Amino acid sequence: MVEGLRVAVKALKDLWGEMFHLVFMNLFTLLCLATVIPGPPAVMALYAVCNRIANDYAVSWEHYFAAFRAHFAKAWLYALAALVFTALLLLNLWWYGAAFAGATWASWVQGAWLAALLLWLAANFYVVPFYFEQQDRRWRVALRNAILIVGAHPLFTLVVLVIVGLLMALSLLITPLFVLLGLAIWALFGSEAVVNRVNVYRQRMQAKASEM
């Protein structure tokens, strides 16, 4: 829980420190999403910038557009796959409730599909940040790492998601805040969380190596 709070504090500090860049990048990303085709690559570019911020590197529009160009195809590949998989989970959750209403076993099956949906949504908080943090830039590896971190650190994940969820709800209530920083808040919190977990893992590995 403490680590989750530390991540939130660092994310807010970094958000404040890079406010100028993030506001305009958030606005540009929203514009790209509105025009559809450049939407997923723009979101990827925003995550690339947030990864640099989480690692305490300088950021610029050059980094944003370099990621936009480099990951255009991969961004659309994952966006389409994620959309289809999410739709299938929702369809199964609805179908078992509608087709077998009142059946006890159907409620259990619905519960299993709901658990799978929540796991999928939680893992997706980490997927793109992992994609940029890892050296092996493959979606399968990023998704595996995201699922592992949710399973290994459920309380950490819950704390970070609750905090960022409250901030996103606030930004949706105050529409200008979402327009200016909504997507950046989500991407930066995910990036900070992944960088934190990776650094903790590296420190543990170094400690074990020094003991040998």
Short mmCIF file of C-alpha atoms in Angstrom, two decimals, residues 24-180:
data_model
loop_
_atom_site.label_atom_id
_atom_site.label_comp_id
_atom_site.label_asym_id
_atom_site.label_seq_id
_atom_site.Cartn_x
_atom_site.Cartn_y
_atom_site.Cartn_z
CA PHE A 24 -0.31 20.23 -25.24
CA MET A 25 0.44 16.56 -25.88
CA ASN A 26 -2.83 15.59 -24.20
CA LEU A 27 -4.71 18.06 -26.40
CA PHE A 28 -3.00 16.77 -29.54
CA THR A 29 -3.71 13.14 -28.57
CA LEU A 30 -7.40 13.90 -28.04
CA LEU A 31 -7.51 15.57 -31.45
CA CYS A 32 -5.94 12.48 -33.02
CA LEU A 33 -8.48 10.23 -31.29
CA ALA A 34 -11.29 12.39 -32.63
CA THR A 35 -10.02 11.83 -36.17
CA VAL A 36 -9.72 8.05 -35.46
CA ILE A 37 -6.85 6.93 -37.75
CA PRO A 38 -3.98 8.60 -35.85
CA GLY A 39 -5.65 7.88 -32.50
CA PRO A 40 -3.91 4.69 -31.28
CA PRO A 41 -0.43 5.82 -32.45
CA ALA A 42 -0.96 9.14 -30.67
CA VAL A 43 -1.87 7.33 -27.45
CA MET A 44 1.28 5.21 -27.85
CA ALA A 45 3.33 8.37 -28.32
CA LEU A 46 1.87 9.84 -25.13
CA TYR A 47 2.81 6.67 -23.25
CA ALA A 48 6.34 6.84 -24.70
CA VAL A 49 6.72 10.36 -23.32
CA CYS A 50 5.28 9.31 -19.94
CA ASN A 51 7.75 6.43 -19.79
CA ARG A 52 10.60 8.90 -20.20
CA ILE A 53 9.13 11.12 -17.49
CA ALA A 54 8.75 8.15 -15.11
CA ASN A 55 12.43 7.32 -15.70
CA ASP A 56 13.38 10.95 -15.00
CA TYR A 57 14.46 11.73 -18.58
CA ALA A 58 13.80 14.96 -20.43
CA VAL A 59 10.91 14.98 -22.92
CA SER A 60 10.13 16.89 -26.09
CA TRP A 61 7.86 16.78 -29.12
CA GLU A 62 10.67 15.02 -30.94
CA HIS A 63 10.23 12.01 -28.64
CA TYR A 64 6.46 12.14 -29.11
CA PHE A 65 6.52 12.12 -32.91
CA ALA A 66 9.36 9.58 -33.07
CA ALA A 67 7.20 7.14 -31.08
CA PHE A 68 4.14 8.05 -33.16
CA ARG A 69 5.93 7.05 -36.38
CA ALA A 70 7.78 4.04 -34.99
CA HIS A 71 4.78 2.35 -33.39
CA PHE A 72 1.95 3.29 -35.77
CA ALA A 73 1.24 -0.26 -36.98
CA LYS A 74 1.77 -1.92 -33.59
CA ALA A 75 -0.53 0.58 -31.92
CA TRP A 76 -3.38 -0.30 -34.26
CA LEU A 77 -2.63 -4.03 -33.92
CA TYR A 78 -3.03 -3.96 -30.17
CA ALA A 79 -5.97 -1.54 -30.24
CA LEU A 80 -7.96 -3.83 -32.52
CA ALA A 81 -7.01 -6.99 -30.60
CA ALA A 82 -7.89 -5.37 -27.26
CA LEU A 83 -11.21 -4.10 -28.60
CA VAL A 84 -12.20 -7.53 -29.93
CA PHE A 85 -11.14 -9.35 -26.75
CA THR A 86 -12.97 -6.88 -24.51
CA ALA A 87 -16.10 -7.24 -26.65
CA LEU A 88 -15.91 -11.04 -26.35
CA LEU A 89 -15.62 -10.87 -22.57
CA LEU A 90 -18.60 -8.52 -22.34
CA LEU A 91 -20.61 -10.68 -24.74
CA ASN A 92 -20.01 -13.83 -22.69
CA LEU A 93 -20.82 -12.01 -19.47
CA TRP A 94 -24.14 -10.79 -20.92
CA TRP A 95 -25.05 -14.00 -22.77
CA TYR A 96 -24.85 -16.35 -19.79
CA GLY A 97 -27.04 -14.02 -17.78
CA ALA A 98 -29.60 -13.59 -20.54
CA ALA A 99 -29.73 -17.16 -21.85
CA PHE A 100 -29.70 -18.97 -18.50
CA ALA A 101 -31.41 -16.47 -16.20
CA GLY A 102 -32.11 -17.98 -12.78
CA ALA A 103 -29.73 -20.92 -13.13
CA THR A 104 -27.30 -21.16 -10.23
CA TRP A 105 -24.48 -22.52 -12.35
CA ALA A 106 -24.90 -19.64 -14.80
CA SER A 107 -24.29 -17.14 -11.98
CA TRP A 108 -21.01 -18.86 -11.21
CA VAL A 109 -20.01 -18.78 -14.86
CA GLN A 110 -20.93 -15.10 -15.03
CA GLY A 111 -18.79 -14.50 -11.97
CA ALA A 112 -15.86 -16.18 -13.70
CA TRP A 113 -16.31 -14.04 -16.80
CA LEU A 114 -16.59 -10.91 -14.64
CA ALA A 115 -13.35 -11.83 -12.86
CA ALA A 116 -11.67 -12.35 -16.22
CA LEU A 117 -12.93 -8.95 -17.41
CA LEU A 118 -11.64 -7.18 -14.28
CA LEU A 119 -8.26 -8.91 -14.61
CA TRP A 120 -8.10 -7.90 -18.26
CA LEU A 121 -8.94 -4.28 -17.49
CA ALA A 122 -6.43 -4.12 -14.63
CA ALA A 123 -3.72 -5.70 -16.79
CA ASN A 124 -4.35 -3.15 -19.53
CA PHE A 125 -3.39 -0.40 -17.10
CA TYR A 126 0.14 -1.84 -17.33
CA VAL A 127 0.40 -3.22 -20.87
CA VAL A 128 1.53 -0.16 -22.83
CA PRO A 129 3.84 1.08 -20.03
CA PHE A 130 5.48 -2.36 -20.00
CA TYR A 131 5.80 -2.27 -23.78
CA PHE A 132 7.99 0.82 -23.52
CA GLU A 133 9.87 -0.24 -20.38
CA GLN A 134 10.96 -3.67 -21.63
CA GLN A 135 13.70 -4.28 -24.18
CA ASP A 136 11.67 -6.95 -25.98
CA ARG A 137 9.03 -4.78 -27.66
CA ARG A 138 6.37 -7.44 -28.19
CA TRP A 139 2.76 -7.18 -27.08
CA ARG A 140 2.69 -10.79 -25.89
CA VAL A 141 5.58 -10.12 -23.49
CA ALA A 142 4.05 -6.86 -22.29
CA LEU A 143 0.69 -8.53 -21.64
CA ARG A 144 2.35 -11.41 -19.79
CA ASN A 145 4.29 -8.99 -17.59
CA ALA A 146 1.14 -6.94 -16.96
CA ILE A 147 -0.83 -10.00 -15.82
CA LEU A 148 2.08 -11.09 -13.61
CA ILE A 149 2.28 -7.72 -11.87
CA VAL A 150 -1.49 -7.71 -11.21
CA GLY A 151 -1.28 -11.21 -9.73
CA ALA A 152 1.90 -10.58 -7.73
CA HIS A 153 0.97 -7.12 -6.44
CA PRO A 154 -2.84 -6.92 -6.11
CA LEU A 155 -2.84 -4.41 -3.23
CA PHE A 156 -0.32 -2.16 -5.00
CA THR A 157 -2.44 -2.32 -8.16
CA LEU A 158 -5.65 -1.62 -6.25
CA VAL A 159 -4.19 1.43 -4.49
CA VAL A 160 -2.82 2.95 -7.69
CA LEU A 161 -6.01 2.22 -9.64
CA VAL A 162 -8.23 3.71 -6.92
CA ILE A 163 -6.16 6.92 -6.84
CA VAL A 164 -5.96 7.31 -10.61
CA GLY A 165 -9.63 6.33 -10.88
CA LEU A 166 -10.61 9.13 -8.50
CA LEU A 167 -8.47 11.60 -10.44
CA MET A 168 -10.04 10.48 -13.73
CA ALA A 169 -13.53 10.80 -12.25
CA LEU A 170 -12.65 14.30 -11.07
CA SER A 171 -11.30 15.21 -14.50
CA LEU A 172 -14.49 13.95 -16.15
CA LEU A 173 -16.59 16.04 -13.77
CA ILE A 174 -14.40 19.07 -14.49
CA THR A 175 -14.34 18.72 -18.28
CA PRO A 176 -11.51 21.22 -18.95
CA LEU A 177 -9.26 19.18 -16.67
CA PHE A 178 -9.88 16.03 -18.73
CA VAL A 179 -9.30 17.92 -21.97
CA LEU A 180 -6.03 19.33 -20.67
#
